[in-house]
XYZ file of C-alpha atoms in Angstrom:
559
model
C 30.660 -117.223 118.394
C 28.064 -118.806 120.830
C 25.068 -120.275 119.118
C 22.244 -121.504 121.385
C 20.334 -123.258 118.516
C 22.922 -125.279 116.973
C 23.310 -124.649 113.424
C 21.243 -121.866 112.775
C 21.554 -120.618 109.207
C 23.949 -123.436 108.401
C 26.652 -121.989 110.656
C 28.437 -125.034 111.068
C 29.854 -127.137 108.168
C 30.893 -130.494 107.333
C 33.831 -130.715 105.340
C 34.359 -134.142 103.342
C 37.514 -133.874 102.490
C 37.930 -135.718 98.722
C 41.383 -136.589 96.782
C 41.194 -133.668 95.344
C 39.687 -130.189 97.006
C 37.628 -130.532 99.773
C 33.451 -130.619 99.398
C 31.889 -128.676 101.560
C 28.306 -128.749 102.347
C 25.894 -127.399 105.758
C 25.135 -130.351 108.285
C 22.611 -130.416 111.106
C 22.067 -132.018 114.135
C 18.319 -132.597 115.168
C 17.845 -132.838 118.101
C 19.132 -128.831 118.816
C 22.224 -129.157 121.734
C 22.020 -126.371 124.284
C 25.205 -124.923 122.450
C 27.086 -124.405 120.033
C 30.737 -122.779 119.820
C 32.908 -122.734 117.049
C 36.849 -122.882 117.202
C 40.249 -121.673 115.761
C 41.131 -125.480 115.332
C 42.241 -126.892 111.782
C 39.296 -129.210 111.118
C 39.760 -132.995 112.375
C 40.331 -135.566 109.241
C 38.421 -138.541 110.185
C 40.340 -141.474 108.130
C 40.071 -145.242 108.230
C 43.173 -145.402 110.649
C 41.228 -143.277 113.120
C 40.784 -145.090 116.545
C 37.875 -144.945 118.999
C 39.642 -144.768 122.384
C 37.529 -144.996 125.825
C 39.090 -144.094 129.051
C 37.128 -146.134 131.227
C 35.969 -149.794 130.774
C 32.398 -148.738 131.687
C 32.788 -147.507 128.185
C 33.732 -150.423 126.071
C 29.920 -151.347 125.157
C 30.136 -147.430 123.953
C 32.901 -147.481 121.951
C 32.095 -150.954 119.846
C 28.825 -149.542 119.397
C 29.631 -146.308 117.874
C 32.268 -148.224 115.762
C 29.672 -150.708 114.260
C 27.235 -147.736 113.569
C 30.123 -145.863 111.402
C 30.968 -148.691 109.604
C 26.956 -148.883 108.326
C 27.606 -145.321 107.756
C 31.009 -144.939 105.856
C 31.836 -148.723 105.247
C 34.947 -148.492 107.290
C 35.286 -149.849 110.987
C 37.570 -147.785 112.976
C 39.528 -149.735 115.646
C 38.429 -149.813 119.157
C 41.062 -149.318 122.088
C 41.986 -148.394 125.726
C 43.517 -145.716 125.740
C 42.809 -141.732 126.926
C 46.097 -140.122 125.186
C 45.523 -141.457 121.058
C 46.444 -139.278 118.241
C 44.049 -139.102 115.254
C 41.465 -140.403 117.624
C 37.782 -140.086 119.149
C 38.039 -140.561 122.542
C 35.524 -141.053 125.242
C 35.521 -139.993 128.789
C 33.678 -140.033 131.831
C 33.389 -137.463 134.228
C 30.389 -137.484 136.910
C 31.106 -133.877 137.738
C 30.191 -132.608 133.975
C 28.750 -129.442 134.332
C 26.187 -128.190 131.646
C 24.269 -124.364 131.984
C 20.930 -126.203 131.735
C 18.551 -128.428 133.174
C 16.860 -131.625 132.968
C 13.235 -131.634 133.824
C 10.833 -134.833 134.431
C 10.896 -138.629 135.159
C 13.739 -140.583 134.134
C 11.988 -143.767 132.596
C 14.538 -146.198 134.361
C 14.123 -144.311 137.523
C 18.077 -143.183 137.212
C 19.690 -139.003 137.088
C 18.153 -137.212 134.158
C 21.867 -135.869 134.531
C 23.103 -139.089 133.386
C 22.432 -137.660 129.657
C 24.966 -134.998 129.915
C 27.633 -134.392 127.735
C 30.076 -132.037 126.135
C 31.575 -132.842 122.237
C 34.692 -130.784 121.059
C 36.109 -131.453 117.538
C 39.815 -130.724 117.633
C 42.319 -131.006 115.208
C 44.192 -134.517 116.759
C 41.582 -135.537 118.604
C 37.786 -135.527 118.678
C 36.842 -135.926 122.789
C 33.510 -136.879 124.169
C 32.924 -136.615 128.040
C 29.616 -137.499 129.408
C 28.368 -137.652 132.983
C 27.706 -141.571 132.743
C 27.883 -143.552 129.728
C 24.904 -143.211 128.840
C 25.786 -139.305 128.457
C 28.438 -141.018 126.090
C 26.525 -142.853 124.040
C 24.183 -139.584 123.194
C 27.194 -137.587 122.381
C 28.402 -139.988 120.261
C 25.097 -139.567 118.147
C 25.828 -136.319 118.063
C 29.003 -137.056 116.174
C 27.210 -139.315 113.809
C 24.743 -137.354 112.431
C 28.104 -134.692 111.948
C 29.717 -137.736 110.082
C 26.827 -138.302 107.728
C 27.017 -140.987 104.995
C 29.819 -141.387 102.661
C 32.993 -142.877 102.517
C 36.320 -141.736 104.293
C 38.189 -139.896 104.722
C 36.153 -136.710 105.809
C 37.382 -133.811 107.364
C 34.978 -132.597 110.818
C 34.994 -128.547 111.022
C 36.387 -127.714 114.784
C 33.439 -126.887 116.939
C 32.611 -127.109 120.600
C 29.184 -128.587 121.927
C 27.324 -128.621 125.623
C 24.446 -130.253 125.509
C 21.261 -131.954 127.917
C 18.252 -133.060 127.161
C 15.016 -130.874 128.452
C 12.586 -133.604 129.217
C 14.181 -136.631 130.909
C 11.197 -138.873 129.054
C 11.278 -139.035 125.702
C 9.700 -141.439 123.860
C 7.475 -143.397 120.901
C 4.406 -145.488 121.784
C 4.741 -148.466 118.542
C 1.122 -150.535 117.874
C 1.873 -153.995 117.641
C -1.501 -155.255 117.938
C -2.987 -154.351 114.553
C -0.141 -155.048 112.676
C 2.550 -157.723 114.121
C 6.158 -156.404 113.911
C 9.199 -158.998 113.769
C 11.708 -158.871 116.625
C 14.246 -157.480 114.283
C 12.004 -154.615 112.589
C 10.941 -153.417 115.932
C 15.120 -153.103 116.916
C 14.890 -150.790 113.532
C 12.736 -148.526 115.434
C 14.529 -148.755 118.137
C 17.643 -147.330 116.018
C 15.475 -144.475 115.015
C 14.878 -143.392 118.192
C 18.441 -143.814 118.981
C 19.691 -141.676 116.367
C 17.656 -139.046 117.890
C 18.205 -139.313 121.295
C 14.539 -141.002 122.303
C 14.663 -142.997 125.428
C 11.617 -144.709 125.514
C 10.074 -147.597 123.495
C 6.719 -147.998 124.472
C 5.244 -151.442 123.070
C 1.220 -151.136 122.791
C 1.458 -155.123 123.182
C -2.850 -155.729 123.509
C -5.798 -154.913 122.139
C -8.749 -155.791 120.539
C -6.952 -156.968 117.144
C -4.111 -159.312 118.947
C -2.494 -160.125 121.854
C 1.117 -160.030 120.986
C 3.206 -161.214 124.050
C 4.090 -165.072 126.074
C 2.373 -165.573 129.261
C 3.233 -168.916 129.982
C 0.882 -169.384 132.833
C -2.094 -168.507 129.979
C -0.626 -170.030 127.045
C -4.070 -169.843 125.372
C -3.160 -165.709 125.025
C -1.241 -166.775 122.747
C -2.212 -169.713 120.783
C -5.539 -167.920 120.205
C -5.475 -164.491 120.755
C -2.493 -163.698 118.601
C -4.436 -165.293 115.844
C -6.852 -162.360 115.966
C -7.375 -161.516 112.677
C -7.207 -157.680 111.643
C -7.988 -157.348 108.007
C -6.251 -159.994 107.211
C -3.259 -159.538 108.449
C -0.574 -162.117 109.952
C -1.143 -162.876 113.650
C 2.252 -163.525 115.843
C 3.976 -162.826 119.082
C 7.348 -162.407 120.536
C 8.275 -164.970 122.999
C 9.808 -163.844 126.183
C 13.348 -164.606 124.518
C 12.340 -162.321 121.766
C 11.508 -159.503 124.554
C 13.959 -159.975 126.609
C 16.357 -159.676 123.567
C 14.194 -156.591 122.494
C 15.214 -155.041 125.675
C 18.722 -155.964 125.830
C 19.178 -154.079 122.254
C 17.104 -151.020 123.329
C 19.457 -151.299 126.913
C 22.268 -151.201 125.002
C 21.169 -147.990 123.227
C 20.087 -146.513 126.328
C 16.435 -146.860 125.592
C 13.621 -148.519 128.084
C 10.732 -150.293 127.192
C 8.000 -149.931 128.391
C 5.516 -152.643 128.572
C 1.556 -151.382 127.794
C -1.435 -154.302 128.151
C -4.494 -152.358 127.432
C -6.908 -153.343 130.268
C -9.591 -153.261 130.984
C -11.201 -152.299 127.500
C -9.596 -153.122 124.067
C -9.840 -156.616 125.294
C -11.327 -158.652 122.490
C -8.230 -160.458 122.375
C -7.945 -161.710 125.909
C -12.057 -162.664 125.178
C -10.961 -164.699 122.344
C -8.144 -166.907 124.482
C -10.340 -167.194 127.294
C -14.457 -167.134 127.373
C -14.959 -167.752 130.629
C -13.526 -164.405 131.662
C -16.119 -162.053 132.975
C -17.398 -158.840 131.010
C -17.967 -155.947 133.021
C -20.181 -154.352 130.100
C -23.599 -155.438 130.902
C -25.265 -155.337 127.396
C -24.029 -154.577 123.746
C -26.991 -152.681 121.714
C -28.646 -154.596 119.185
C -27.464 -152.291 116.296
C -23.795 -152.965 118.180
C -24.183 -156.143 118.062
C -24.982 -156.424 114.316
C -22.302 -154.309 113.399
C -19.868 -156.898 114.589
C -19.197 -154.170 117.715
C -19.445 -155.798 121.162
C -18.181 -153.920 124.090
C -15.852 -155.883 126.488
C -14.345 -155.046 129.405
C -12.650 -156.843 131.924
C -14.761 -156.903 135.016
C -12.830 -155.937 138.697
C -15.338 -158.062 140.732
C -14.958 -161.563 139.199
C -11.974 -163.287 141.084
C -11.020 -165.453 138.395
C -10.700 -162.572 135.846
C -8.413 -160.886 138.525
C -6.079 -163.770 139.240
C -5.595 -163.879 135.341
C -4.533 -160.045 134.916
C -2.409 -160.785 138.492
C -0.505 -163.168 136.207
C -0.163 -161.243 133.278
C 1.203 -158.475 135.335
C 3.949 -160.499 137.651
C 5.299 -162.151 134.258
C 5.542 -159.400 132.534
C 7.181 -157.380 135.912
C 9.733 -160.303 136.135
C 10.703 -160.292 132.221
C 11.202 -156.027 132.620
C 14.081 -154.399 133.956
C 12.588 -151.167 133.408
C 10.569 -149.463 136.722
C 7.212 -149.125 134.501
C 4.024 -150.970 133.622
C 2.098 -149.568 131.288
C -1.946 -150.696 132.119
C -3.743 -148.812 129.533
C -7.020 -147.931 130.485
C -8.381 -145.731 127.886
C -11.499 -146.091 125.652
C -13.473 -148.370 127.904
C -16.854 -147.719 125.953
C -19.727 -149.434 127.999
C -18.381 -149.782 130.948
C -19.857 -148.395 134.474
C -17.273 -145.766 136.089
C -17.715 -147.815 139.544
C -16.603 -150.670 138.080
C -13.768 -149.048 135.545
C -12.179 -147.334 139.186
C -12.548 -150.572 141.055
C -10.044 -152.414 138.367
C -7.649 -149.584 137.636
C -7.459 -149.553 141.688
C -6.864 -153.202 141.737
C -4.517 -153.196 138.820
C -2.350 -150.383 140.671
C -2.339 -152.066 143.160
C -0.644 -155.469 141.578
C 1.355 -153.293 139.819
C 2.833 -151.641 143.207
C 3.334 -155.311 144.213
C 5.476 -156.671 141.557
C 7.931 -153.038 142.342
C 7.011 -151.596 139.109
C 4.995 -148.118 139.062
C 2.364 -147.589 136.754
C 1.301 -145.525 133.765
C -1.835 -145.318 132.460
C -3.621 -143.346 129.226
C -5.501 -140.292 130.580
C -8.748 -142.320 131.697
C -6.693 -143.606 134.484
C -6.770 -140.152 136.509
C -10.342 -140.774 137.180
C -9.441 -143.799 139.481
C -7.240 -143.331 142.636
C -4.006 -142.927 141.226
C -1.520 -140.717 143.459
C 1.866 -139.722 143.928
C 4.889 -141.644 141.604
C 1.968 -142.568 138.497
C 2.756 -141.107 135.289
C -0.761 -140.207 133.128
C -0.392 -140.463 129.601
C -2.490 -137.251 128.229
C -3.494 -137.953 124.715
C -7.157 -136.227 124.147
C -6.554 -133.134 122.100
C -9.293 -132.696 119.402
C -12.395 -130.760 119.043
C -14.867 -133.392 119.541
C -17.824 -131.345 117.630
C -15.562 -131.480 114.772
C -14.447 -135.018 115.023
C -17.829 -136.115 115.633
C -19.905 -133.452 114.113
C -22.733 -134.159 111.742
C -21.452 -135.370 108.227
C -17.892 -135.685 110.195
C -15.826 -138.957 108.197
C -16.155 -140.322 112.224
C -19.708 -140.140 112.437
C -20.360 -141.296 109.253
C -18.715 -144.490 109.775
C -20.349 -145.549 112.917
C -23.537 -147.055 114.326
C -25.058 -143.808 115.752
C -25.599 -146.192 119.106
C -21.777 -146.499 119.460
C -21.117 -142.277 118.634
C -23.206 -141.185 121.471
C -20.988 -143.379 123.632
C -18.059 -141.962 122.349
C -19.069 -138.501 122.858
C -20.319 -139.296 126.146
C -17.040 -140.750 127.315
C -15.150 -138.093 125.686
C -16.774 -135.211 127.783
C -15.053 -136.178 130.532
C -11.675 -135.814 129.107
C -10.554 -132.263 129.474
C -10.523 -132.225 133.092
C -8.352 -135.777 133.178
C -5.286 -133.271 133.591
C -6.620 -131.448 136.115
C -7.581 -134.597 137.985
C -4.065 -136.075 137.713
C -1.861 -133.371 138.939
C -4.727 -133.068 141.807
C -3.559 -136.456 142.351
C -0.260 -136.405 142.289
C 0.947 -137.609 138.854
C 2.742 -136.380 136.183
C 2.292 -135.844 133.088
C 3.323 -137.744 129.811
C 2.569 -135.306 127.065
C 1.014 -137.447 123.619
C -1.395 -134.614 122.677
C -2.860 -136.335 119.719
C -3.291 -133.492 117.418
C 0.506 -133.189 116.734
C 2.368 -136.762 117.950
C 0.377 -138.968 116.455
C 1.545 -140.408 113.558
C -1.414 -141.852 112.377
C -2.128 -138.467 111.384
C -2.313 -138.341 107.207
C 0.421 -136.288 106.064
C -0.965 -132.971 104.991
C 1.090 -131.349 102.163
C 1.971 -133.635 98.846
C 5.389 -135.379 99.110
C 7.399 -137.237 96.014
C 5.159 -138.580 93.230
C 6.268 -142.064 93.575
C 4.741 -141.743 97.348
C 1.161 -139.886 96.491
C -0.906 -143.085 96.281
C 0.610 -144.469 100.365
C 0.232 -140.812 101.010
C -3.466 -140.471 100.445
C -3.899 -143.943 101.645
C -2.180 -144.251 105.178
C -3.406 -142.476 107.902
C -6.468 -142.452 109.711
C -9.106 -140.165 107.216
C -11.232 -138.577 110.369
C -8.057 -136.935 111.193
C -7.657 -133.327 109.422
C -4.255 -134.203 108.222
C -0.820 -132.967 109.589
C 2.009 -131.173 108.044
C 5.689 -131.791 109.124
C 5.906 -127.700 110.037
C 2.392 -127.783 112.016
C 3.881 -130.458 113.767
C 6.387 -128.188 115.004
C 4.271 -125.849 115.957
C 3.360 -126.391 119.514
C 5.438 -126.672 123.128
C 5.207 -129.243 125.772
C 4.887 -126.517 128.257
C 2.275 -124.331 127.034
C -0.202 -126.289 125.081
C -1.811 -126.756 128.160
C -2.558 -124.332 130.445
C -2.193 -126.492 133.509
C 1.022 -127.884 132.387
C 4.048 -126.683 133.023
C 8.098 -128.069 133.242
C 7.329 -128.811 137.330
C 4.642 -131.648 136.798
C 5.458 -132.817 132.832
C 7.333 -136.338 133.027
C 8.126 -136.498 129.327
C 7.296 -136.175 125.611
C 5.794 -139.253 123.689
C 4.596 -139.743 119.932
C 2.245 -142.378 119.086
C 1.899 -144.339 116.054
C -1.257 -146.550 115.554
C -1.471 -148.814 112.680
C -5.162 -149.312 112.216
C -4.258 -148.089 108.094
C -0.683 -149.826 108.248
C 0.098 -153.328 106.845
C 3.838 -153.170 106.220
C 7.073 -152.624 108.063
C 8.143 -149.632 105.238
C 4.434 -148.455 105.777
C 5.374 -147.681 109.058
C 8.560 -146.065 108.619
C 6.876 -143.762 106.424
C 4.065 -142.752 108.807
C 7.257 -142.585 111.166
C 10.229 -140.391 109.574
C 10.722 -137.282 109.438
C 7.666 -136.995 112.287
C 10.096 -138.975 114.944
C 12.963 -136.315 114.994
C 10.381 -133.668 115.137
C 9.085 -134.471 118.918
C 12.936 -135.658 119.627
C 13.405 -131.601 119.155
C 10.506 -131.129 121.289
C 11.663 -133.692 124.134
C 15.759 -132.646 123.914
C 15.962 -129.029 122.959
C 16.419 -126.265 125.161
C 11.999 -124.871 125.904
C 11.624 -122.629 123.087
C 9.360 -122.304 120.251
C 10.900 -123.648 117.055
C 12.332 -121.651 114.298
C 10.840 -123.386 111.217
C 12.889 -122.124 108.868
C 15.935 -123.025 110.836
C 14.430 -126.668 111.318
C 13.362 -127.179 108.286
C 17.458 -126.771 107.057
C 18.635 -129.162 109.544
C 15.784 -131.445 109.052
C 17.587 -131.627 104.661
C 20.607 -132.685 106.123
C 19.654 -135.941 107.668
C 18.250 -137.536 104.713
C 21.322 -139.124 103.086
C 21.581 -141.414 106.249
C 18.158 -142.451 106.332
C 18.966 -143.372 102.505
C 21.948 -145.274 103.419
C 20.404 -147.435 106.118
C 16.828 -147.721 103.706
C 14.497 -146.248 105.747
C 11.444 -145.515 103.832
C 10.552 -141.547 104.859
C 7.913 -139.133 103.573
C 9.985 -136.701 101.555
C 7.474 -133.563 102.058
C 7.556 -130.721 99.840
C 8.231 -128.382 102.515
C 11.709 -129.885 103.031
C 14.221 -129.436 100.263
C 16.107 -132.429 100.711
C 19.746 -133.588 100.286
């Protein structure tokens, strides 16, 4: 029986097989493969003698990987070996040729074959085989097989099934603040696990703003030493070294994730202010009430050479500490700032960007400068601004009425950023903000224990968003002008304006994250709630073995 959304009505099972009779309960797999077939085969016992085999040394990284992930899972490390012909085994292949019935669509964020990601699972009863079109096709079938394991001891006994799968969008990806709230090297590589586990390939590190400046530039030192001080509410200042990145990206490599590098330039800039005075501002004047409300507008200005040289060095450090092929420049919210000017830098900045052999993406903004051909926009804007910023609206409340008009005057010019881009030549990174942002409060009412975070995190303006609203939009269509030819990718957001704490985060964060995996990985189709919402119960005993902190909504009845 062919089943194009895996697991629909809890077709598939999971047997754990016990000492006694077997247990038998539904399992899911989130993101949805392209397919589904179930087999004649006597289910495969996974035991602790079970070996992880690889056929190819290209897979070795693989194999130990997916061995140290089972043993957080079940407590038992399997043994790793060479071999393409072991019994009782799970063994890994590679086979460039792989052919799956559908395709990958968008910009692969290391610049490599969206085909890459291909691969094909079959659960036998001897052997379990995965065979991917690169490793990397591999590694994302061996996910697959994970979230089939589940937690719990072994042995436990795999139900014989067949699986082709691709990803839709070859971007995929979560944009993590780590300006407002500093996150240690080795909570951020808990993020990056999350996205793993869901087959997310992109870790995009919002390392500037106003609030902090969060990365080494040893040529400006004083970024650092004072403008990770920057004090947001109290919070702990910090930054990661370049050993700390560089280690950052050699644990998201290894999981087949990029990062992608974002300094917010030339607004959201207080922090570069603070480390250096003498740079120029290319805001001419702050209004009074502005002023007094502790709200000065800065911008970076394009036609001071000493301000340039700085960002040049910014940009060819961080270049030469990313093996990824993109800088992220930022370029939204640049309140005050003349349009002349704001084109003149994002024209410069692409162009030091070209320079170092990176390519550049940029928030929506960026389309009204002369971007072209190999630039990936990052479309965001997607909220009625009468209601955000209506009269009596929590947003217009909570501003000097000075600094609202220029909101709503910079705003205006937002829904036709798409259109300019894709006149341009760009594509597309799709972060509409009313469903992938995860600063968004969560809607409906969750556990008791988690009421009081619940009504506290979040950004209030917001209307609120519910896990199944969440699910109810497409990449494709949202749009009109978009459309699977000129969409690079799928991106959440998380912004931690409300968010102190590492479990804070994680709880803004999960279930949300394997919601817009579905969106970024599944074959284009809208999603069946109800048969989401099932698969969606099935993944919470992992996140309780590894201690993730999640929003356990009401609309979810969870394992």
């Amino acid at each position: 029986m062919k089943i194009t959304n895996l697991f629909l009505s809890g077709m598939s099972l999971l047997i754990m097989a016990c000492n006694s009779n077997p247990v038998v309960r539904t399992a899911g797999v989130i993101p949805a493969p392209v397919s589904l077939e179930t087999t004649s085969n006597e289910p495969f016992i996974l035991r602790t003698s079970t070996t992880v085999a690889y056929s190819d040394a290209a897979l070795e990284g693989v194999a130990q990987r997916f061995a140290d992930d089972l043993t957080a899972q079940t407590g038992s490390r399997l043994r790793v070996t060479a071999s393409d012909k072991a019994k009782n085994a799970i063994v890994l292949t590679l086979n460039p040729n792989l052919a799956i019935p559908a395709k990958t669509v968008g910009i692969s964020p290391k610049d490599g074959n969206p085909a890459d990601e291909r691969y094909t699972l079959t659960v036998g009863k001897d052997v379990i085989r995965i065979e991917g079109a690169a490793p990397e096709g591999v590694y994302r079938g061996v996910t697959t097989l994970r979230q089939l394991t589940g937690a719990g001891k072994l042995p436990i006994a795999l139900a014989p099934v067949s699986i082709d799968d691709a990803p839709h969008y070859a971007w995929r990806g979560l944009s993590l603040d780590v300006s407002r709230t500093f996150y240690t090297a080795n909570e951020v590589k808990q993020v990056i696990d999350m996205l793993a586990l869901y087959k997310m390939n992109v870790l995009h590190l919002h390392l500037s703003d106003n609030e902090g400046w969060r990365i080494e530039i040893k040529a400006l030192s004083e970024l650092t030493a004072r403008g990770s001080e920057m004090n947001y509410r109290g919070r702990k200042g910090g930054f990661y070294t370049q050993s700390e990145y560089r280690d950052l990206v050699a644990y998201a490599a290894e999981r087949f994730i990029t990062i992608v590098p974002e300094i917010d330039m030339p607004g959201h800039t207080a922090a570069a202010f603070a480390a250096y005075p003498e740079l120029k501002n290319a805001v001419s004047g702050t209004p009074a009430a502005l002023a007094q409300a502790g709200m000065a507008l800065m911008a970076l200005d394009p036609d001071d050479e000493v301000t340039m040289q700085g960002v040049q060095l910014v940009l060819n450090e961080l270049a030469a500490i990313t093996p990824g092929s993109y800088l992220h420049i930022g370029g939204d919210e640049t309140f005050g700032m003349d349009n002349d000017k704001y084109v003149r830098f994002i024209d410069r900045v692409r162009d030091m960007v070209k320079a170092t052999g990176k390519k550049l993406v940029g928030w929506q903004e960026a389309s009204r400068a002369n971007i072209g051909t190999g630039d990936l926009i990052q479309n965001w804007v997607n909220f009625n601004m009468d209601q955000m910023m209506g009269e009596g609206s929590a947003l217009q409340s909570a501003l000097p009425s000075e600094f609202s008009q220029i909101m709503v005057q910079m705003f205006a010019e937002a829904p036709k950023d798409v259109e300019r881009a894709l006149g341009k030549g760009a594509k597309i990174i799709v972060s509409p903000s009313s469903y992938v942002y995860f600063d968004n409060p969560h809607k409906e009412v969750g556990d008791s224990t988690q009421e009081a975070d619940r009504a506290r995190l979040g950004m209030q303006f917001y209307a609120g968003l519910t896990l199944e609203t969440a699910m109810q939009w497409m990449p494709s269509t949202y749009n009109p002008l978009l459309n699977d030819e000129n969409i690079a990718g799928v991106e959440a957001a998380i912004w931690c304006e409300t968010i102190e704490k590492f479990p804070e985060l994680q709880f803004m964060i999960m279930p949300r994250l394997s919601g817009v995996a579905e969106k970024g990985w599944s074959p284009a189709k809208p999603t069946d709630w109800t048969d989401y919402r099932a698969r969606l119960a099935t993944q919470s005993p992992l996140w309780q073995q590894f201690g993730w902190n999640f929003f356990r909504s009401s609309l979810v009845d969870w394992e």
